[in-house]
Amino acid sequence: MLRRTHLISGLLCFCLPAFTLLAAPVAVTNIQGYGFDHERQLQRFTVLVFDDESGKVLARGDKALLANYGSARLINAQGKTLLPGLIDGHGHVLGLGQNLSQAELRGSSSEQDAVARVAAFAKINPDAPWIIGRGWNQVLWPDKQFPTTTLLDEAVKHKPVYLKRIDAHAGWANSTALALAGITKDSIDPPGGQILRDSQGNPTGVLIDNAMTLVEQHIPPQDAAANLRALQAAFAHLLALGITSVHDAGVDTDTIQLYQQLAADKKLPLRLYPMLSARDPQLPEWLKNGIVDDPTDFLDIRSVKIYGDGALGSRGAALIAPYSDKPKQSGLLVTPPDQLTEIMQLTINAGFQTNVHAIGDLANRLVLDRFEQLVPEKQRLAARHRIEHAQIVAPNDIPRFASLHVIPSMQAVHATSDKNMAGDRLGVARLRGAYAWRSFIDQGSIIVGGSDFPVELANVFHGIHASVTRQDHNNEPAGGWLPEQRLTLTEALRSFTVDAAYGAFQEQMLGTLAPGSWADFILVDRDIFAIAPSALWQTEVQQTWVNGKQVYPQ
């Protein structure tokens, strides 16, 4: 039996509207409505009725419903399309908020372009003790080579600079930052990390995975007030994109305590499913206290995020065979196998959902092996353990997800972002098990859809578009990349609604708009089922509602 504890004072009533005895049902009429039933089948409707007091859906159907709700307050949506509130099954909320106030390197066309952006940011932030940024991706640069300290040192001479790669699995530092960290020619690579070096053995400025902490531990930490501002910025950004719930992947105690305070103050504007970070020193205490089961589903705490390997772009993803474009490298296990077993056993024994980051085929195999060894067969289906990313899987390991009832939590936009690089890294043969959404769906696996923001943009319609077309926004490549792995539009929408909710034990209340579920929905500017698939990514959210209350625009 799962233990339950309520750590948030007053959570039972938080985020419900302040209502009066005059509260009445609300009927949204004249809509092109889409939702799902409890068998996950697509349902269409033109009227949605919800209770203004409880925030729950009462009914959906056609205008004949209105005869049953004569006192309902009517909202004429003027033919707009209504969808369930979108759920991002893998994002990083604090990282998104912080990213909104850092040097933005996403889309930089070269190392020179990235450095120019850093120099411009430093100029308008003269009081910043460090220059922090994120988003560079050397794969998109003409020479596809990792950057070095040289240009950074010329641009910012007297203060440290530290720039995370777009996937946050590599960091790029200037010489001042390296000196503060004590990184020299004689420094030793930490376990699960790598200090890139030139032909003379000198550090180049790029640090891979666990080596990043050598610099990061010297960056002045943000205080609670700064983190709160970042969270609030992220919330506003997400709600404007129609995202009403986020699975926050890898959260420390300080951030969860901010969430709890926001909840207690009735200021949490969207639903959060935080995964406790396995790196948090207080993890054993959380596990001992047991699951936090919020009956309003705004802050359920019952999962742990464990880190298996690195990322493909930085060649940190752990592969069974070496990289095709670097035959002497096979990636990094950022958590040693014995420690991975220990942490997984700890979380499984505590009754928490265990969600393990695994991108490379070796990392996926190691995690699957441990789920098979550590989870009793009779407990597998109910436990809903997950592999986060499941990006490159040996084809003969894909069926093990189904047989072990392990949920693949996948990010469709990674395929269209990585398509120009993945073949070089993996070779043709290994692509058969890469970004293999169709293979998972056809065997009965439920995919939890996500974006991995701020690695990718926090726009679910980009993920839906990538799922359906396997193309970028320029309709490339023609016919789609590995098109046999495409999803239907219904399957793609489901991955960001009811199927994502399933990955958080919330499918009865979220992602369907079925009667009895929470009235979380969005109005968008086009009927996504009536447009060309190539235009899906251009869909814009016009209104976002959570618990029957409009939260965007306000």
XYZ file of C-alpha atoms in Angstrom, residues 19-440:
422
model
C -17.178 31.216 -5.159
C -20.502 32.373 -3.866
C -23.912 30.770 -3.509
C -24.648 32.156 -6.968
C -22.030 29.933 -8.600
C -23.468 28.089 -11.581
C -22.360 25.790 -14.388
C -20.503 27.331 -17.293
C -21.143 26.174 -20.857
C -18.612 26.877 -23.588
C -20.606 26.752 -26.822
C -19.951 26.992 -30.553
C -16.658 25.093 -30.403
C -14.824 22.482 -32.413
C -14.054 20.422 -29.342
C -11.701 17.436 -29.103
C -11.051 15.236 -26.103
C -10.702 11.593 -25.142
C -12.809 9.054 -23.343
C -11.487 6.795 -20.587
C -10.412 4.261 -23.217
C -8.226 7.020 -24.769
C -10.386 7.244 -27.883
C -10.831 10.627 -29.574
C -14.170 12.314 -28.923
C -15.632 15.358 -30.673
C -18.131 17.814 -29.226
C -19.484 21.317 -29.746
C -20.427 22.170 -26.146
C -18.401 21.749 -22.957
C -20.081 22.260 -19.564
C -18.078 22.570 -16.356
C -18.834 23.444 -12.763
C -17.621 26.883 -11.775
C -17.379 25.821 -8.145
C -15.416 22.555 -8.335
C -13.554 23.216 -11.580
C -14.672 19.868 -12.998
C -16.225 18.954 -16.324
C -19.928 18.145 -16.033
C -20.763 17.131 -19.579
C -19.825 17.491 -23.226
C -21.801 16.965 -26.380
C -23.890 19.053 -28.750
C -26.133 22.048 -28.117
C -28.942 19.769 -26.915
C -26.952 19.580 -23.664
C -27.933 23.151 -22.872
C -31.499 22.067 -22.082
C -30.094 20.309 -19.007
C -28.238 23.401 -17.808
C -30.750 26.222 -18.027
C -28.912 28.290 -15.407
C -25.526 27.923 -17.063
C -23.435 30.965 -17.870
C -22.806 30.805 -21.610
C -19.482 31.518 -23.314
C -19.698 31.656 -27.102
C -16.311 30.547 -28.467
C -17.230 31.669 -31.978
C -16.249 28.442 -33.678
C -12.771 28.172 -32.184
C -11.099 24.830 -31.572
C -11.015 23.611 -27.972
C -8.481 20.991 -26.832
C -7.552 19.496 -23.472
C -4.912 21.476 -21.603
C -1.502 20.392 -22.874
C 0.797 18.369 -20.642
C 4.555 18.536 -21.116
C 5.806 15.201 -19.793
C 9.452 16.244 -19.463
C 10.601 19.800 -18.876
C 12.731 21.847 -16.495
C 10.701 24.718 -15.085
C 13.375 26.549 -13.105
C 15.843 26.106 -15.951
C 13.323 27.637 -18.343
C 12.766 30.627 -16.083
C 16.487 31.164 -15.636
C 17.088 30.752 -19.334
C 14.705 33.613 -20.051
C 17.142 35.967 -18.286
C 20.456 34.616 -19.609
C 22.458 35.006 -22.795
C 20.446 33.241 -25.500
C 22.649 31.217 -27.831
C 19.951 29.059 -29.409
C 20.156 29.329 -33.182
C 23.653 30.829 -33.223
C 25.103 30.189 -36.675
C 28.759 29.858 -35.681
C 31.130 30.133 -32.762
C 31.709 33.751 -33.743
C 27.978 34.450 -33.689
C 27.641 32.849 -30.248
C 30.520 34.902 -28.876
C 29.058 38.097 -30.334
C 25.811 37.369 -28.472
C 27.757 36.802 -25.260
C 29.640 40.080 -25.707
C 26.379 41.967 -26.295
C 24.800 40.384 -23.217
C 27.842 41.246 -21.090
C 27.690 44.854 -22.256
C 24.084 45.347 -21.130
C 24.671 43.454 -17.857
C 27.815 45.151 -16.530
C 27.078 44.285 -12.887
C 26.709 40.553 -13.449
C 29.510 38.719 -11.572
C 29.349 35.875 -14.108
C 28.123 35.819 -17.691
C 25.824 32.822 -17.977
C 24.161 31.547 -21.128
C 22.764 28.526 -22.873
C 21.780 27.148 -26.243
C 24.919 26.733 -28.386
C 25.025 23.711 -30.661
C 28.247 23.114 -32.556
C 26.530 20.594 -34.828
C 24.758 23.514 -36.526
C 27.994 25.463 -37.108
C 29.881 25.247 -40.411
C 32.840 23.277 -39.033
C 30.746 21.284 -36.494
C 33.646 21.567 -34.037
C 33.428 22.247 -30.329
C 34.323 25.867 -29.409
C 37.338 26.937 -27.352
C 38.313 29.633 -24.886
C 40.078 31.780 -27.489
C 37.223 33.932 -28.784
C 35.487 34.044 -25.391
C 38.639 35.366 -23.769
C 38.836 38.139 -26.343
C 35.181 39.096 -25.868
C 35.000 39.030 -22.045
C 38.376 39.512 -20.449
C 37.873 40.180 -16.755
C 34.970 38.077 -15.563
C 34.070 34.385 -15.833
C 31.857 33.126 -18.637
C 30.014 29.819 -18.585
C 27.683 28.693 -21.377
C 25.707 25.461 -21.389
C 25.214 23.525 -24.586
C 21.609 23.354 -25.753
C 21.133 19.916 -24.147
C 22.842 20.967 -20.876
C 25.263 18.044 -21.186
C 28.274 20.204 -22.005
C 29.566 23.542 -20.761
C 31.815 26.094 -22.469
C 33.945 28.280 -20.214
C 36.432 31.070 -20.724
C 39.903 30.986 -19.186
C 38.829 33.057 -16.186
C 36.172 30.491 -15.287
C 38.606 27.604 -15.798
C 41.132 29.307 -13.522
C 38.535 29.832 -10.794
C 37.726 26.127 -11.013
C 41.388 25.149 -10.894
C 41.183 23.310 -14.217
C 44.624 22.923 -15.777
C 46.567 20.574 -18.004
C 47.124 18.358 -14.985
C 43.451 18.079 -14.014
C 41.982 14.575 -14.056
C 38.656 13.792 -15.711
C 36.030 13.057 -13.054
C 34.067 9.798 -13.272
C 31.272 10.205 -15.827
C 32.791 13.401 -17.215
C 35.414 14.663 -19.648
C 37.566 17.781 -19.923
C 38.144 18.332 -23.638
C 41.786 19.057 -24.450
C 43.890 20.233 -27.363
C 46.789 18.315 -28.919
C 49.103 19.496 -26.101
C 46.693 18.329 -23.408
C 45.521 21.818 -22.436
C 41.842 22.299 -21.561
C 39.948 23.785 -24.499
C 37.142 25.238 -22.378
C 34.513 22.557 -23.058
C 33.440 20.245 -20.232
C 31.243 17.182 -20.781
C 28.621 15.916 -18.285
C 30.060 15.377 -14.782
C 33.073 17.563 -15.576
C 30.692 20.516 -15.776
C 30.376 20.561 -11.981
C 34.043 21.567 -11.738
C 32.994 25.043 -12.903
C 29.349 25.095 -11.853
C 30.163 24.693 -8.168
C 31.883 28.091 -8.293
C 28.943 29.997 -9.801
C 27.216 32.061 -7.095
C 23.893 30.365 -6.334
C 20.625 32.148 -6.953
C 18.743 33.034 -3.801
C 15.144 31.992 -3.189
C 13.769 35.343 -4.362
C 15.614 35.089 -7.689
C 14.467 31.514 -8.176
C 10.890 32.511 -7.410
C 11.054 35.224 -10.058
C 12.406 32.680 -12.520
C 9.600 30.236 -11.733
C 6.960 32.902 -12.187
C 8.446 33.876 -15.543
C 8.384 30.231 -16.588
C 4.769 29.772 -15.468
C 3.629 32.749 -17.540
C 5.569 31.491 -20.555
C 4.097 27.991 -20.300
C 0.506 29.129 -19.816
C 0.775 31.335 -22.905
C 1.661 28.166 -24.823
C -1.369 26.272 -23.520
C 0.622 24.084 -21.142
C -1.482 23.433 -18.056
C 0.670 20.700 -16.481
C 4.392 19.902 -16.433
C 6.376 16.876 -15.318
C 9.378 18.729 -13.878
C 12.328 16.410 -14.446
C 14.859 16.469 -11.626
C 13.965 18.984 -8.913
C 15.883 19.731 -5.733
C 14.401 20.296 -2.298
C 14.759 24.079 -2.424
C 12.652 24.280 -5.595
C 9.991 21.910 -4.303
C 9.730 23.988 -1.145
C 9.067 27.033 -3.339
C 6.335 25.053 -5.071
C 4.865 24.105 -1.714
C 4.848 27.707 -0.557
C 3.171 28.848 -3.764
C 0.585 26.124 -3.280
C -0.042 27.128 0.327
C -0.494 30.740 -0.807
C -2.849 29.649 -3.616
C -0.446 31.104 -6.195
C 0.447 28.006 -8.206
C -1.154 28.720 -11.600
C -0.586 25.353 -13.317
C -0.185 21.722 -12.320
C 3.233 20.331 -11.473
C 4.472 16.765 -11.218
C 8.016 17.240 -9.883
C 10.457 14.357 -10.053
C 12.780 14.439 -7.056
C 16.394 14.651 -8.155
C 18.415 11.571 -7.275
C 21.310 13.957 -6.663
C 19.472 15.794 -3.873
C 21.043 15.018 -0.481
C 17.572 15.037 1.072
C 16.209 12.309 -1.217
C 16.249 9.633 1.542
C 14.133 11.888 3.747
C 11.590 12.438 0.967
C 11.382 8.707 0.361
C 10.960 8.034 4.072
C 8.107 10.564 4.343
C 6.277 8.900 1.471
C 4.168 10.012 -1.463
C 2.476 13.432 -1.508
C -0.918 12.766 -3.058
C -2.695 16.052 -3.739
C -6.431 15.488 -4.325
C -6.519 18.633 -6.482
C -3.671 17.288 -8.679
C -1.736 20.534 -8.587
C 1.340 19.150 -6.823
C 1.666 15.369 -6.718
C 5.100 14.192 -5.532
C 5.687 10.503 -6.122
C 8.580 10.114 -8.561
C 12.380 10.310 -8.687
C 14.587 11.330 -11.618
C 17.840 9.367 -11.930
C 20.571 10.216 -14.441
C 21.934 7.370 -16.548
C 24.091 8.827 -19.308
C 24.791 12.003 -21.239
C 23.462 13.299 -24.569
C 24.048 12.396 -28.194
C 25.163 15.813 -29.409
C 28.070 15.962 -26.958
C 28.829 12.254 -27.466
C 27.933 11.594 -23.873
C 25.101 9.161 -24.646
C 26.342 5.710 -23.592
C 26.459 3.370 -26.601
C 26.970 -0.374 -26.830
C 29.417 0.112 -29.743
C 31.626 3.188 -30.283
C 30.414 6.323 -32.043
C 30.538 6.014 -35.809
C 32.216 9.421 -36.080
C 34.550 8.910 -33.048
C 35.555 5.235 -32.955
C 37.446 5.643 -29.684
C 34.436 7.045 -27.788
C 31.376 5.207 -26.481
C 29.827 7.863 -24.264
C 29.558 8.302 -20.515
C 27.639 6.691 -17.692
C 27.119 9.656 -15.404
C 25.873 7.333 -12.668
C 28.100 4.247 -12.256
C 26.221 0.960 -12.724
C 26.491 -0.143 -9.084
C 25.263 3.230 -7.881
C 22.464 3.176 -10.451
C 21.308 -0.167 -9.055
C 21.429 1.177 -5.509
C 19.416 4.320 -6.226
C 16.833 2.484 -8.328
C 16.392 -0.105 -5.589
C 15.978 2.647 -3.005
C 13.240 4.452 -4.931
C 11.440 1.279 -6.000
C 11.379 -0.035 -2.437
C 9.922 3.277 -1.247
C 6.989 2.882 -3.635
C 8.027 5.875 -5.789
C 7.897 5.923 -9.547
C 11.451 5.592 -10.855
C 12.228 7.706 -13.946
C 15.693 7.188 -15.404
C 17.365 9.396 -18.016
C 18.704 7.077 -20.732
C 19.575 8.263 -24.238
C 22.122 5.759 -25.597
C 21.370 2.103 -26.310
C 23.752 0.937 -23.583
C 22.127 3.180 -20.981
C 18.650 1.994 -22.010
C 19.726 -1.639 -21.766
C 21.293 -1.164 -18.334
C 18.138 0.506 -17.033
C 15.841 -2.140 -18.506
C 18.020 -4.847 -16.955
C 17.602 -3.246 -13.558
C 13.860 -2.809 -13.861
C 13.669 -6.506 -14.736
C 15.810 -7.465 -11.740
C 14.420 -5.073 -9.136
C 10.681 -4.830 -9.823
C 8.590 -7.924 -9.017
C 6.555 -8.979 -12.037
C 3.222 -8.434 -10.301
C 4.134 -4.823 -9.473
C 5.373 -3.670 -12.894
C 2.131 -2.501 -14.454
C 0.953 -0.548 -11.411
C 4.356 1.041 -10.754
C 4.496 2.844 -14.137
C 8.270 3.260 -14.024
C 9.657 5.346 -16.881
C 12.729 5.795 -19.027
C 13.191 9.455 -19.841
C 14.142 9.996 -23.504
C 14.461 6.316 -24.631
C 16.143 7.937 -27.602
C 18.426 5.244 -29.019
C 17.345 1.704 -28.185
C 18.721 -1.535 -29.583
C 15.849 -2.960 -31.677
C 15.734 -6.158 -29.643
C 15.364 -4.091 -26.461
C 12.268 -2.192 -27.664
C 9.881 -5.094 -26.871
C 11.221 -5.165 -23.323
C 9.520 -1.833 -22.626
C 6.182 -3.537 -23.212
C 6.959 -6.797 -21.422
C 8.352 -4.947 -18.382
C 5.597 -2.270 -18.493
C 8.227 0.490 -18.630
C 6.879 3.751 -20.059
C 8.967 5.511 -22.742
C 8.940 9.244 -22.004
C 10.022 10.739 -25.330
C 10.505 14.153 -26.919
C 9.455 14.305 -30.561
C 11.314 17.527 -31.295
C 14.617 15.827 -30.495
C 14.301 13.795 -33.684
C 13.884 16.805 -35.954
C 16.605 18.692 -34.073
C 19.026 15.748 -34.222
C 18.299 14.480 -37.744
C 21.352 16.225 -39.238
C 23.655 14.744 -36.609
C 22.240 11.394 -35.486
C 23.252 9.480 -38.606
C 26.847 10.648 -38.259
C 26.940 9.663 -34.587
C 25.215 6.294 -34.970
C 25.519 5.019 -38.528
C 22.587 3.624 -40.500
C 22.064 0.348 -38.642
C 21.531 1.879 -35.203
C 18.971 4.340 -36.525
C 16.475 1.464 -36.687
C 16.029 1.809 -32.935
C 16.393 5.582 -32.716
C 13.471 7.949 -32.079
C 11.293 4.895 -32.729
C 7.864 6.196 -31.735
C 5.879 4.019 -34.137
C 7.640 0.892 -32.935
C 6.694 1.687 -29.338
